[in-house]
PDB file of C-alpha atoms and ligand atoms in Angstrom:
ATOM      1  CA  MET N   1      77.179 161.577 146.061  1.00 70.00           C
ATOM      2  CA  GLU N   2      74.783 162.352 143.031  1.00 82.00           C
ATOM      3  CA  VAL N   3      75.078 159.824 140.259  1.00 85.00           C
ATOM      4  CA  MET N   4      75.833 161.340 136.869  1.00 93.00           C
ATOM      5  CA  LYS N   5      73.084 161.505 134.043  1.00 94.00           C
ATOM      6  CA  MET N   6      73.913 160.101 130.692  1.00 95.00           C
ATOM      7  CA  HIS N   7      71.770 161.232 127.830  1.00 95.00           C
ATOM      8  CA  HIS N   8      71.233 159.012 124.650  1.00 96.00           C
ATOM      9  CA  SER N   9      69.692 159.859 121.368  1.00 94.00           C
ATOM     10  CA  THR N  10      69.152 158.351 117.918  1.00 94.00           C
ATOM     11  CA  ALA N  11      69.329 161.685 116.099  1.00 91.00           C
ATOM     12  CA  PHE N  12      71.968 160.077 114.012  1.00 93.00           C
ATOM     13  CA  LEU N  13      69.203 158.236 112.174  1.00 94.00           C
ATOM     14  CA  LEU N  14      67.704 161.748 111.081  1.00 92.00           C
ATOM     15  CA  PRO N  15      69.038 163.564 108.052  1.00 89.00           C
ATOM     16  CA  SER N  16      69.688 166.819 109.920  1.00 81.00           C
ATOM     17  CA  ILE N  17      72.975 167.226 111.579  1.00 66.00           C
ATOM     18  CA  PRO N  18      72.392 165.819 115.139  1.00 60.00           C
ATOM     19  CA  LEU N  19      71.991 168.766 117.514  1.00 57.00           C
ATOM     20  CA  GLU N  20      74.104 167.323 120.330  1.00 65.00           C
ATOM     21  CA  PRO N  21      77.582 167.598 121.492  1.00 79.00           C
ATOM     22  CA  LEU N  22      78.650 164.350 120.171  1.00 89.00           C
ATOM     23  CA  THR N  23      81.087 163.476 117.340  1.00 91.00           C
ATOM     24  CA  TYR N  24      80.476 160.195 115.434  1.00 94.00           C
ATOM     25  CA  ALA N  25      82.836 157.574 114.110  1.00 96.00           C
ATOM     26  CA  LEU N  26      81.715 154.680 111.888  1.00 97.00           C
ATOM     27  CA  VAL N  27      82.643 151.030 111.712  1.00 98.00           C
ATOM     28  CA  VAL N  28      81.503 149.064 108.641  1.00 98.00           C
ATOM     29  CA  LEU N  29      81.453 145.311 109.441  1.00 98.00           C
ATOM     30  CA  ASN N  30      81.111 142.348 106.830  1.00 97.00           C
ATOM     31  CA  GLN N  31      77.354 142.255 106.560  1.00 97.00           C
ATOM     32  CA  ARG N  32      74.778 143.921 104.272  1.00 97.00           C
ATOM     33  CA  LEU N  33      74.889 147.724 104.621  1.00 97.00           C
ATOM     34  CA  PRO N  34      71.755 148.852 106.441  1.00 97.00           C
ATOM     35  CA  ARG N  35      69.697 151.256 104.181  1.00 96.00           C
ATOM     36  CA  PHE N  36      70.620 154.206 106.199  1.00 96.00           C
ATOM     37  CA  THR N  37      74.440 153.791 105.955  1.00 97.00           C
ATOM     38  CA  PRO N  38      75.049 156.889 103.633  1.00 96.00           C
ATOM     39  CA  LEU N  39      73.258 158.955 106.323  1.00 94.00           C
ATOM     40  CA  LEU N  40      75.547 157.691 108.992  1.00 95.00           C
ATOM     41  CA  TRP N  41      78.543 158.244 106.810  1.00 95.00           C
ATOM     42  CA  ASN N  42      77.669 161.865 106.434  1.00 92.00           C
ATOM     43  CA  HIS N  43      77.192 162.439 110.241  1.00 91.00           C
ATOM     44  CA  CYS N  44      80.813 161.073 110.643  1.00 88.00           C
ATOM     45  CA  LEU N  45      82.447 163.420 108.299  1.00 82.00           C
ATOM     46  CA  ALA N  46      83.848 165.647 111.286  1.00 77.00           C
ATOM     47  CA  ALA N  47      85.721 162.842 112.900  1.00 75.00           C
ATOM     48  CA  LYS N  48      87.409 161.334 109.987  1.00 79.00           C
ATOM     49  CA  LEU N  49      87.089 158.042 111.559  1.00 92.00           C
ATOM     50  CA  ARG N  50      85.348 155.783 109.074  1.00 96.00           C
ATOM     51  CA  VAL N  51      86.844 152.268 109.498  1.00 97.00           C
ATOM     52  CA  CYS N  52      86.066 149.178 107.798  1.00 98.00           C
ATOM     53  CA  ALA N  53      86.595 145.800 109.480  1.00 98.00           C
ATOM     54  CA  ASP N  54      88.262 143.605 107.077  1.00 97.00           C
ATOM     55  CA  GLY N  55      85.408 142.223 104.795  1.00 98.00           C
ATOM     56  CA  GLY N  56      83.420 145.274 105.653  1.00 98.00           C
ATOM     57  CA  ALA N  57      85.437 146.972 102.962  1.00 98.00           C
ATOM     58  CA  ASN N  58      83.915 144.643 100.286  1.00 98.00           C
ATOM     59  CA  ARG N  59      80.473 145.681 101.517  1.00 98.00           C
ATOM     60  CA  LEU N  60      81.220 149.416 101.066  1.00 98.00           C
ATOM     61  CA  TYR N  61      82.746 148.797  97.584  1.00 98.00           C
ATOM     62  CA  ASP N  62      80.010 146.566  96.314  1.00 98.00           C
ATOM     63  CA  GLU N  63      76.979 147.951  98.066  1.00 98.00           C
ATOM     64  CA  MET N  64      77.450 151.774  98.519  1.00 98.00           C
ATOM     65  CA  PRO N  65      76.914 152.340  94.712  1.00 97.00           C
ATOM     66  CA  GLN N  66      73.653 150.437  94.867  1.00 97.00           C
ATOM     67  CA  PHE N  67      72.134 153.139  97.033  1.00 97.00           C
ATOM     68  CA  PHE N  68      72.858 155.654  94.119  1.00 97.00           C
ATOM     69  CA  SER N  69      71.757 153.630  91.061  1.00 93.00           C
ATOM     70  CA  GLN N  70      71.768 156.848  88.935  1.00 94.00           C
ATOM     71  CA  GLN N  71      75.357 157.673  89.579  1.00 96.00           C
ATOM     72  CA  ASP N  72      78.561 156.223  88.425  1.00 97.00           C
ATOM     73  CA  PRO N  73      79.753 153.514  90.874  1.00 97.00           C
ATOM     74  CA  LEU N  74      83.369 154.677  90.534  1.00 97.00           C
ATOM     75  CA  HIS N  75      82.405 158.244  91.536  1.00 97.00           C
ATOM     76  CA  ILE N  76      80.442 156.760  94.663  1.00 97.00           C
ATOM     77  CA  ARG N  77      83.430 154.556  95.490  1.00 98.00           C
ATOM     78  CA  HIS N  78      85.553 157.887  95.654  1.00 97.00           C
ATOM     79  CA  ARG N  79      83.071 159.814  97.601  1.00 96.00           C
ATOM     80  CA  TYR N  80      82.712 156.958 100.341  1.00 97.00           C
ATOM     81  CA  LYS N  81      86.293 156.060 100.914  1.00 97.00           C
ATOM     82  CA  PRO N  82      87.217 154.711 104.266  1.00 97.00           C
ATOM     83  CA  ASP N  83      89.970 156.462 106.300  1.00 96.00           C
ATOM     84  CA  VAL N  84      91.261 152.957 107.620  1.00 97.00           C
ATOM     85  CA  ILE N  85      90.658 149.222 106.970  1.00 98.00           C
ATOM     86  CA  LYS N  86      91.600 147.107 109.786  1.00 97.00           C
ATOM     87  CA  GLY N  87      91.479 143.432 110.726  1.00 93.00           C
ATOM     88  CA  ASP N  88      93.095 140.072 109.902  1.00 91.00           C
ATOM     89  CA  MET N  89      92.477 140.626 106.205  1.00 93.00           C
ATOM     90  CA  ASP N  90      91.343 137.170 105.283  1.00 94.00           C
ATOM     91  CA  SER N  91      87.998 138.412 103.910  1.00 96.00           C
ATOM     92  CA  ILE N  92      88.727 141.638 101.965  1.00 97.00           C
ATOM     93  CA  ARG N  93      89.292 141.039  98.184  1.00 98.00           C
ATOM     94  CA  GLU N  94      92.531 142.041  96.600  1.00 97.00           C
ATOM     95  CA  GLU N  95      90.958 144.264  94.051  1.00 98.00           C
ATOM     96  CA  VAL N  96      89.101 146.061  96.824  1.00 98.00           C
ATOM     97  CA  LEU N  97      92.202 146.524  99.040  1.00 97.00           C
ATOM     98  CA  ASN N  98      94.308 147.725  95.989  1.00 97.00           C
ATOM     99  CA  PHE N  99      91.464 150.176  95.082  1.00 98.00           C
ATOM    100  CA  TYR N 100      91.255 151.823  98.514  1.00 98.00           C
ATOM    101  CA  ALA N 101      95.021 151.762  99.037  1.00 97.00           C
ATOM    102  CA  LYS N 102      95.457 153.837  95.771  1.00 97.00           C
ATOM    103  CA  LEU N 103      93.102 156.294  97.245  1.00 96.00           C
ATOM    104  CA  GLY N 104      95.428 156.705 100.279  1.00 95.00           C
ATOM    105  CA  CYS N 105      93.242 154.663 102.712  1.00 96.00           C
ATOM    106  CA  ASP N 106      95.486 153.215 105.551  1.00 94.00           C
ATOM    107  CA  ALA N 107      95.206 149.478 105.528  1.00 94.00           C
ATOM    108  CA  ILE N 108      96.385 147.914 108.826  1.00 94.00           C
ATOM    109  CA  ASP N 109      97.006 144.024 108.705  1.00 92.00           C
ATOM    110  CA  GLU N 110      96.709 142.424 112.114  1.00 94.00           C
ATOM    111  CA  SER N 111      96.559 138.797 110.890  1.00 91.00           C
ATOM    112  CA  ASN N 112      99.113 137.941 113.698  1.00 93.00           C
ATOM    113  CA  ASP N 113      96.328 138.408 116.270  1.00 93.00           C
ATOM    114  CA  GLN N 114      93.792 135.581 116.070  1.00 94.00           C
ATOM    115  CA  ASP N 115      92.333 136.094 119.602  1.00 96.00           C
ATOM    116  CA  THR N 116      90.510 139.295 119.040  1.00 97.00           C
ATOM    117  CA  THR N 117      87.801 139.900 116.471  1.00 97.00           C
ATOM    118  CA  ASP N 118      88.048 142.571 113.551  1.00 97.00           C
ATOM    119  CA  LEU N 119      85.538 144.712 115.439  1.00 98.00           C
ATOM    120  CA  HIS N 120      87.744 144.593 118.520  1.00 98.00           C
ATOM    121  CA  LYS N 121      90.790 145.682 116.511  1.00 97.00           C
ATOM    122  CA  CYS N 122      88.746 148.524 114.887  1.00 97.00           C
ATOM    123  CA  ILE N 123      87.409 149.848 118.394  1.00 98.00           C
ATOM    124  CA  SER N 124      90.845 149.640 119.882  1.00 97.00           C
ATOM    125  CA  HIS N 125      92.272 151.672 116.930  1.00 97.00           C
ATOM    126  CA  ILE N 126      89.513 154.320 117.413  1.00 96.00           C
ATOM    127  CA  SER N 127      90.055 154.444 121.172  1.00 96.00           C
ATOM    128  CA  ASN N 128      93.843 154.813 120.755  1.00 95.00           C
ATOM    129  CA  LEU N 129      93.319 157.577 118.383  1.00 94.00           C
ATOM    130  CA  THR N 130      90.814 159.502 120.515  1.00 93.00           C
ATOM    131  CA  PRO N 131      92.318 161.657 123.332  1.00 91.00           C
ATOM    132  CA  ASP N 132      90.841 160.865 126.764  1.00 89.00           C
ATOM    133  CA  VAL N 133      89.117 164.273 126.977  1.00 88.00           C
ATOM    134  CA  GLU N 134      87.233 163.625 123.670  1.00 89.00           C
ATOM    135  CA  LYS N 135      86.118 160.053 124.382  1.00 90.00           C
ATOM    136  CA  SER N 136      83.018 161.084 126.395  1.00 89.00           C
ATOM    137  CA  ASN N 137      81.793 163.028 123.287  1.00 92.00           C
ATOM    138  CA  LEU N 138      82.592 160.211 120.848  1.00 95.00           C
ATOM    139  CA  CYS N 139      79.941 157.872 119.756  1.00 96.00           C
ATOM    140  CA  VAL N 140      80.931 154.742 117.469  1.00 97.00           C
ATOM    141  CA  LEU N 141      78.172 153.587 115.142  1.00 97.00           C
ATOM    142  CA  VAL N 142      78.626 150.059 113.866  1.00 98.00           C
ATOM    143  CA  THR N 143      76.757 148.779 110.923  1.00 98.00           C
ATOM    144  CA  GLY N 144      76.013 145.077 110.130  1.00 97.00           C
ATOM    145  CA  ALA N 145      76.638 144.034 113.757  1.00 97.00           C
ATOM    146  CA  LEU N 146      73.378 142.042 114.261  1.00 96.00           C
ATOM    147  CA  GLY N 147      71.608 139.296 112.601  1.00 92.00           C
ATOM    148  CA  GLY N 148      73.624 136.723 110.721  1.00 89.00           C
ATOM    149  CA  ARG N 149      75.909 134.391 112.356  1.00 95.00           C
ATOM    150  CA  PHE N 150      75.320 134.078 116.158  1.00 97.00           C
ATOM    151  CA  ASP N 151      78.964 133.576 117.071  1.00 98.00           C
ATOM    152  CA  HIS N 152      79.800 136.837 115.390  1.00 97.00           C
ATOM    153  CA  GLU N 153      76.856 138.626 116.951  1.00 97.00           C
ATOM    154  CA  ALA N 154      77.824 137.390 120.424  1.00 97.00           C
ATOM    155  CA  GLY N 155      81.415 138.570 119.754  1.00 98.00           C
ATOM    156  CA  ASN N 156      80.213 141.990 118.664  1.00 98.00           C
ATOM    157  CA  ILE N 157      78.131 142.274 121.967  1.00 98.00           C
ATOM    158  CA  ASN N 158      81.268 141.202 123.863  1.00 98.00           C
ATOM    159  CA  VAL N 159      83.161 144.121 122.309  1.00 98.00           C
ATOM    160  CA  ILE N 160      80.612 146.696 123.567  1.00 98.00           C
ATOM    161  CA  CYS N 161      80.960 145.144 127.039  1.00 97.00           C
ATOM    162  CA  ARG N 162      84.804 145.171 127.004  1.00 97.00           C
ATOM    163  CA  PHE N 163      84.691 148.818 125.904  1.00 96.00           C
ATOM    164  CA  SER N 164      81.742 149.672 128.155  1.00 94.00           C
ATOM    165  CA  SER N 165      83.193 153.172 128.903  1.00 92.00           C
ATOM    166  CA  MET N 166      82.835 154.135 125.269  1.00 95.00           C
ATOM    167  CA  ARG N 167      79.590 154.996 123.478  1.00 97.00           C
ATOM    168  CA  ILE N 168      79.210 152.382 120.909  1.00 98.00           C
ATOM    169  CA  ILE N 169      76.043 151.430 119.030  1.00 98.00           C
ATOM    170  CA  LEU N 170      75.552 148.220 117.111  1.00 98.00           C
ATOM    171  CA  LEU N 171      73.181 148.566 114.294  1.00 98.00           C
ATOM    172  CA  SER N 172      71.285 146.537 111.859  1.00 97.00           C
ATOM    173  CA  ASP N 173      68.410 147.512 109.676  1.00 96.00           C
ATOM    174  CA  ASP N 174      66.017 146.512 112.303  1.00 96.00           C
ATOM    175  CA  CYS N 175      67.378 147.513 115.656  1.00 97.00           C
ATOM    176  CA  LEU N 176      70.249 148.904 117.643  1.00 98.00           C
ATOM    177  CA  ILE N 177      71.919 147.807 120.944  1.00 98.00           C
ATOM    178  CA  GLN N 178      74.137 149.753 123.260  1.00 98.00           C
ATOM    179  CA  VAL N 179      75.399 149.246 126.777  1.00 98.00           C
ATOM    180  CA  LEU N 180      74.081 151.416 129.665  1.00 98.00           C
ATOM    181  CA  PRO N 181      76.985 151.419 132.204  1.00 97.00           C
ATOM    182  CA  LYS N 182      75.954 151.071 135.727  1.00 96.00           C
ATOM    183  CA  THR N 183      77.983 154.278 136.627  1.00 96.00           C
ATOM    184  CA  HIS N 184      75.310 156.466 135.300  1.00 97.00           C
ATOM    185  CA  HIS N 185      71.594 157.194 135.409  1.00 98.00           C
ATOM    186  CA  HIS N 186      70.395 157.066 131.895  1.00 98.00           C
ATOM    187  CA  GLN N 187      67.999 159.337 129.965  1.00 98.00           C
ATOM    188  CA  ILE N 188      67.072 157.944 126.506  1.00 98.00           C
ATOM    189  CA  HIS N 189      65.347 160.435 124.108  1.00 96.00           C
ATOM    190  CA  ILE N 190      63.070 158.476 121.826  1.00 97.00           C
ATOM    191  CA  GLN N 191      62.901 159.890 118.346  1.00 94.00           C
ATOM    192  CA  SER N 192      59.594 158.148 117.550  1.00 95.00           C
ATOM    193  CA  SER N 193      59.717 158.811 113.850  1.00 94.00           C
ATOM    194  CA  VAL N 194      62.732 156.631 113.516  1.00 95.00           C
ATOM    195  CA  VAL N 195      62.740 154.053 116.468  1.00 97.00           C
ATOM    196  CA  GLY N 196      60.564 152.154 118.681  1.00 96.00           C
ATOM    197  CA  PRO N 197      58.163 151.211 120.176  1.00 97.00           C
ATOM    198  CA  HIS N 198      59.738 147.661 120.707  1.00 98.00           C
ATOM    199  CA  CYS N 199      62.574 147.577 123.242  1.00 98.00           C
ATOM    200  CA  GLY N 200      64.368 145.580 125.778  1.00 98.00           C
ATOM    201  CA  LEU N 201      66.654 145.845 128.610  1.00 98.00           C
ATOM    202  CA  ILE N 202      69.055 142.751 129.176  1.00 98.00           C
ATOM    203  CA  PRO N 203      71.436 142.082 131.945  1.00 97.00           C
ATOM    204  CA  ILE N 204      74.792 140.866 130.394  1.00 92.00           C
ATOM    205  CA  GLY N 205      77.364 138.680 131.884  1.00 87.00           C
ATOM    206  CA  MET N 206      75.980 138.716 135.516  1.00 93.00           C
ATOM    207  CA  PRO N 207      72.660 139.158 137.000  1.00 95.00           C
ATOM    208  CA  SER N 208      71.449 142.746 137.804  1.00 97.00           C
ATOM    209  CA  LYS N 209      69.953 142.786 141.343  1.00 97.00           C
ATOM    210  CA  LYS N 210      67.973 146.141 141.001  1.00 98.00           C
ATOM    211  CA  SER N 211      67.040 147.987 137.957  1.00 98.00           C
ATOM    212  CA  THR N 212      64.524 150.795 137.881  1.00 98.00           C
ATOM    213  CA  THR N 213      62.879 152.311 134.711  1.00 98.00           C
ATOM    214  CA  THR N 214      60.359 154.916 133.672  1.00 98.00           C
ATOM    215  CA  GLY N 215      58.734 155.374 130.289  1.00 98.00           C
ATOM    216  CA  LEU N 216      58.009 151.740 129.507  1.00 98.00           C
ATOM    217  CA  LYS N 217      54.821 149.774 129.297  1.00 98.00           C
ATOM    218  CA  TRP N 218      56.317 147.247 131.631  1.00 98.00           C
ATOM    219  CA  ASN N 219      58.471 149.236 134.043  1.00 98.00           C
ATOM    220  CA  LEU N 220      60.940 147.764 136.419  1.00 98.00           C
ATOM    221  CA  THR N 221      60.964 148.964 140.079  1.00 98.00           C
ATOM    222  CA  ASP N 222      64.106 147.732 141.968  1.00 98.00           C
ATOM    223  CA  THR N 223      63.558 144.518 139.913  1.00 98.00           C
ATOM    224  CA  GLU N 224      66.022 141.694 139.641  1.00 98.00           C
ATOM    225  CA  MET N 225      66.883 140.441 136.101  1.00 98.00           C
ATOM    226  CA  LYS N 226      69.014 137.502 135.146  1.00 97.00           C
ATOM    227  CA  PHE N 227      69.172 134.912 132.336  1.00 96.00           C
ATOM    228  CA  GLY N 228      67.219 131.946 133.576  1.00 96.00           C
ATOM    229  CA  GLY N 229      64.986 134.351 135.242  1.00 97.00           C
ATOM    230  CA  LEU N 230      63.354 137.712 134.101  1.00 97.00           C
ATOM    231  CA  VAL N 231      64.947 139.607 131.181  1.00 98.00           C
ATOM    232  CA  SER N 232      62.924 142.415 129.724  1.00 98.00           C
ATOM    233  CA  THR N 233      62.169 141.724 126.153  1.00 98.00           C
ATOM    234  CA  SER N 234      59.228 142.762 123.963  1.00 98.00           C
ATOM    235  CA  ASN N 235      58.787 145.876 126.033  1.00 98.00           C
ATOM    236  CA  ILE N 236      57.164 148.963 124.582  1.00 98.00           C
ATOM    237  CA  VAL N 237      58.273 152.706 124.970  1.00 98.00           C
ATOM    238  CA  THR N 238      55.328 154.884 126.052  1.00 97.00           C
ATOM    239  CA  GLY N 239      56.804 158.408 125.765  1.00 91.00           C
ATOM    240  CA  ASP N 240      59.443 160.594 124.570  1.00 95.00           C
ATOM    241  CA  THR N 241      61.916 159.657 127.235  1.00 98.00           C
ATOM    242  CA  VAL N 242      62.934 156.433 128.994  1.00 98.00           C
ATOM    243  CA  THR N 243      65.043 156.475 132.183  1.00 98.00           C
ATOM    244  CA  VAL N 244      67.096 153.581 133.523  1.00 98.00           C
ATOM    245  CA  GLN N 245      69.125 152.867 136.597  1.00 98.00           C
ATOM    246  CA  SER N 246      70.614 149.700 137.526  1.00 98.00           C
ATOM    247  CA  ASP N 247      73.379 148.233 139.849  1.00 97.00           C
ATOM    248  CA  SER N 248      75.012 146.436 136.817  1.00 97.00           C
ATOM    249  CA  ASP N 249      75.667 147.215 133.164  1.00 97.00           C
ATOM    250  CA  LEU N 250      72.643 146.507 130.922  1.00 98.00           C
ATOM    251  CA  LEU N 251      72.092 146.241 127.253  1.00 98.00           C
ATOM    252  CA  TRP N 252      69.497 148.555 125.817  1.00 98.00           C
ATOM    253  CA  THR N 253      67.845 147.555 122.577  1.00 98.00           C
ATOM    254  CA  ILE N 254      65.155 149.409 120.472  1.00 98.00           C
ATOM    255  CA  SER N 255      63.733 148.558 117.147  1.00 98.00           C
ATOM    256  CA  ILE N 256      64.447 150.867 114.128  1.00 97.00           C
ATOM    257  CA  LYS N 257      61.376 151.692 112.006  1.00 96.00           C
ATOM    258  CA  SER N 258      61.527 150.681 108.288  1.00 90.00           C
ATOM    259  CA  GLY N 259      60.583 154.310 107.330  1.00 70.00           C
ATOM    260  CA  ASN N 260      60.771 155.662 103.823  1.00 56.00           C
ATOM    261  CA  HIS N 261      62.551 159.053 104.235  1.00 56.00           C
ATOM    262  CA  ASP N 262      65.562 159.643 102.025  1.00 57.00           C
ATOM    263  CA  VAL N 263      68.461 158.359 103.928  1.00 58.00           C
ATOM    264  CA  THR N 264      70.835 158.967 101.050  1.00 61.00           C
ATOM    265  CA  ALA N 265      70.231 162.671 101.408  1.00 56.00           C
ATOM    266  CA  GLU N 266      73.046 165.043 102.228  1.00 57.00           C
ATOM    267  CA  PRO N 267      72.678 166.346 105.787  1.00 51.00           C
ATOM    268  CA  ILE N 268      70.978 169.665 106.435  1.00 44.00           C
ATOM    269  CA  PRO N 269      73.764 172.150 107.630  1.00 45.00           C
ATOM    270  CA  GLN N 270      72.818 173.322 111.305  1.00 45.00           C
ATOM    271  CA  HIS N 271      72.528 176.992 110.153  1.00 45.00           C
ATOM    272  CA  GLU N 272      69.773 175.967 107.741  1.00 41.00           C
ATOM    273  CA  ILE N 273      67.629 174.321 110.313  1.00 36.00           C
ATOM    274  CA  THR N 274      64.850 176.924 111.111  1.00 37.00           C
ATOM    275  CA  ARG N 275      62.862 175.107 113.702  1.00 32.00           C
TER     276      ARG N 275
HETATM  277  N1  LIG P 301      77.143 137.171 109.918  1.00 76.25           N
HETATM  278  C1  LIG P 301      77.646 138.170 110.778  1.00 76.25           C
HETATM  279  N2  LIG P 301      76.967 138.669 111.914  1.00 76.25           N
HETATM  280  C2  LIG P 301      77.418 139.559 112.618  1.00 76.25           C
HETATM  281  N3  LIG P 301      78.634 140.217 112.423  1.00 76.25           N
HETATM  282  C3  LIG P 301      79.387 139.786 111.448  1.00 76.25           C
HETATM  283  C4  LIG P 301      78.899 138.844 110.472  1.00 76.25           C
HETATM  284  N4  LIG P 301      79.986 138.543 109.628  1.00 76.25           N
HETATM  285  C5  LIG P 301      80.926 139.450 109.873  1.00 76.25           C
HETATM  286  N5  LIG P 301      80.653 140.124 110.997  1.00 76.25           N
HETATM  287  C6  LIG P 301      81.382 141.167 111.604  1.00 76.25           C
HETATM  288  O1  LIG P 301      82.261 141.726 110.663  1.00 76.25           O
HETATM  289  C7  LIG P 301      83.733 141.522 111.029  1.00 76.25           C
HETATM  290  C8  LIG P 301      84.537 141.503 109.793  1.00 76.25           C
HETATM  291  O2  LIG P 301      84.064 140.271 109.223  1.00 76.25           O
HETATM  292  P1  LIG P 301      84.952 139.225 108.452  1.00 76.25           P
HETATM  293  O3  LIG P 301      84.078 138.242 107.575  1.00 76.25           O
HETATM  294  O4  LIG P 301      85.976 140.114 107.817  1.00 76.25           O
HETATM  295  O5  LIG P 301      85.524 138.426 109.681  1.00 76.25           O
HETATM  296  P2  LIG P 301      86.444 137.209 109.871  1.00 76.25           P
HETATM  297  O6  LIG P 301      87.035 137.322 110.978  1.00 76.25           O
HETATM  298  O7  LIG P 301      87.058 136.897 108.610  1.00 76.25           O
HETATM  299  O8  LIG P 301      85.225 136.174 110.082  1.00 76.25           O
HETATM  300  P3  LIG P 301      85.337 134.534 110.042  1.00 76.25           P
HETATM  301  O9  LIG P 301      86.699 134.143 109.732  1.00 76.25           O
HETATM  302  O10 LIG P 301      84.938 134.093 111.512  1.00 76.25           O
HETATM  303  O11 LIG P 301      84.218 134.150 109.063  1.00 76.25           O
HETATM  304  C9  LIG P 301      83.689 140.506 112.087  1.00 76.25           C
HETATM  305  O12 LIG P 301      84.666 140.603 113.091  1.00 76.25           O
HETATM  306  C10 LIG P 301      82.374 140.661 112.804  1.00 76.25           C
HETATM  307  O13 LIG P 301      82.457 141.639 113.795  1.00 76.25           O
HETATM  308  C1  LIG P 302      89.142 130.230 122.589  1.00 76.25           C
HETATM  309  C2  LIG P 302      89.181 130.658 121.308  1.00 76.25           C
HETATM  310  N1  LIG P 302      88.110 130.517 120.422  1.00 76.25           N
HETATM  311  C3  LIG P 302      88.252 131.053 119.201  1.00 76.25           C
HETATM  312  C4  LIG P 302      89.359 131.594 118.679  1.00 76.25           C
HETATM  313  C5  LIG P 302      89.307 132.017 117.282  1.00 76.25           C
HETATM  314  N2  LIG P 302      89.285 133.363 117.061  1.00 76.25           N
HETATM  315  C6  LIG P 302      88.735 134.235 117.865  1.00 76.25           C
HETATM  316  S1  LIG P 302      88.919 135.974 117.329  1.00 76.25           S
HETATM  317  C7  LIG P 302      89.499 135.383 115.783  1.00 76.25           C
HETATM  318  C8  LIG P 302      89.874 136.440 114.822  1.00 76.25           C
HETATM  319  C9  LIG P 302      88.766 136.503 113.838  1.00 76.25           C
HETATM  320  O1  LIG P 302      89.144 137.490 112.852  1.00 76.25           O
HETATM  321  C10 LIG P 302      89.615 134.032 115.817  1.00 76.25           C
HETATM  322  C11 LIG P 302      90.184 133.211 114.654  1.00 76.25           C
HETATM  323  C12 LIG P 302      90.388 131.844 119.642  1.00 76.25           C
HETATM  324  N3  LIG P 302      91.580 132.573 119.195  1.00 76.25           N
HETATM  325  N4  LIG P 302      90.283 131.498 120.989  1.00 76.25           N
END
């Protein structure tokens, strides 16, 4: 039986509306907002699924106005209002909770659950709200997931492994991480104006016996990878497309370029794109 192909793109880092059949949801975690957060927010308009994980709401409240220093902070906070705030609510400030509650934002307190992280709670919520037929077209972007405390970082990676059938992309200012499930052959389209060239492929949870790639400076050919043995770090993308197939789930990571394009720009409507 032929293995299905899965396509991946980072078009969500570009200001034009991504030309792909995906809808986007956003989860804001409690770390400094990446500089391209307003852009991601705009890409998520259609799904109406912009979720703050507990203290992530403080970040939205405090830091979103800093991207628009010429504008009234109150105006910006009204424009960038989350649909849901979810978590154990031990980090969100009261004034922030009250502010967004007054604007009609749904605040869901799950302080009774001290066994799953706030990100886990947010992804469960998005998963439950998304009908199965729409799940394969949904891509969840998670800001502030990398860097900072290593226990949180490991917890965030664990969440994308637990929900490996969903497309979830962990983001920081510097790089992104996603799971490439073993069930598919992967075709990764490299938008070289915004990502690369540094990248990595990392087995997670268990060794991968056989992985094969194209489009990298150091390709794998039925190569074994495991912690304590070989993992592919500091690799380099060489072209527009990277392909990956493996007998186990792998983490794919690629650097995000610092770039200076205006990430606060409103998206360009699709009918106005002339190329
Ligand atoms: N330093 C960090 N590095 C990576 N992710 C983080 C970091 N801080 C917070 N997060 C993410 O943001 C989410 C919400 O953060 P928040 O500070 O509200 O969590 P928390 O459960 O109160 O954390 P803790 O009680 O362990 O400090 C976390 O579940 C985690 O996914
Ligand atoms: C073995 C084990 N280790 C740590 C925690 C603590 N913990 C894990 S997720 C979470 C919620 C954070 O918002 C907390 C407190 C636990 N329950 N079980």
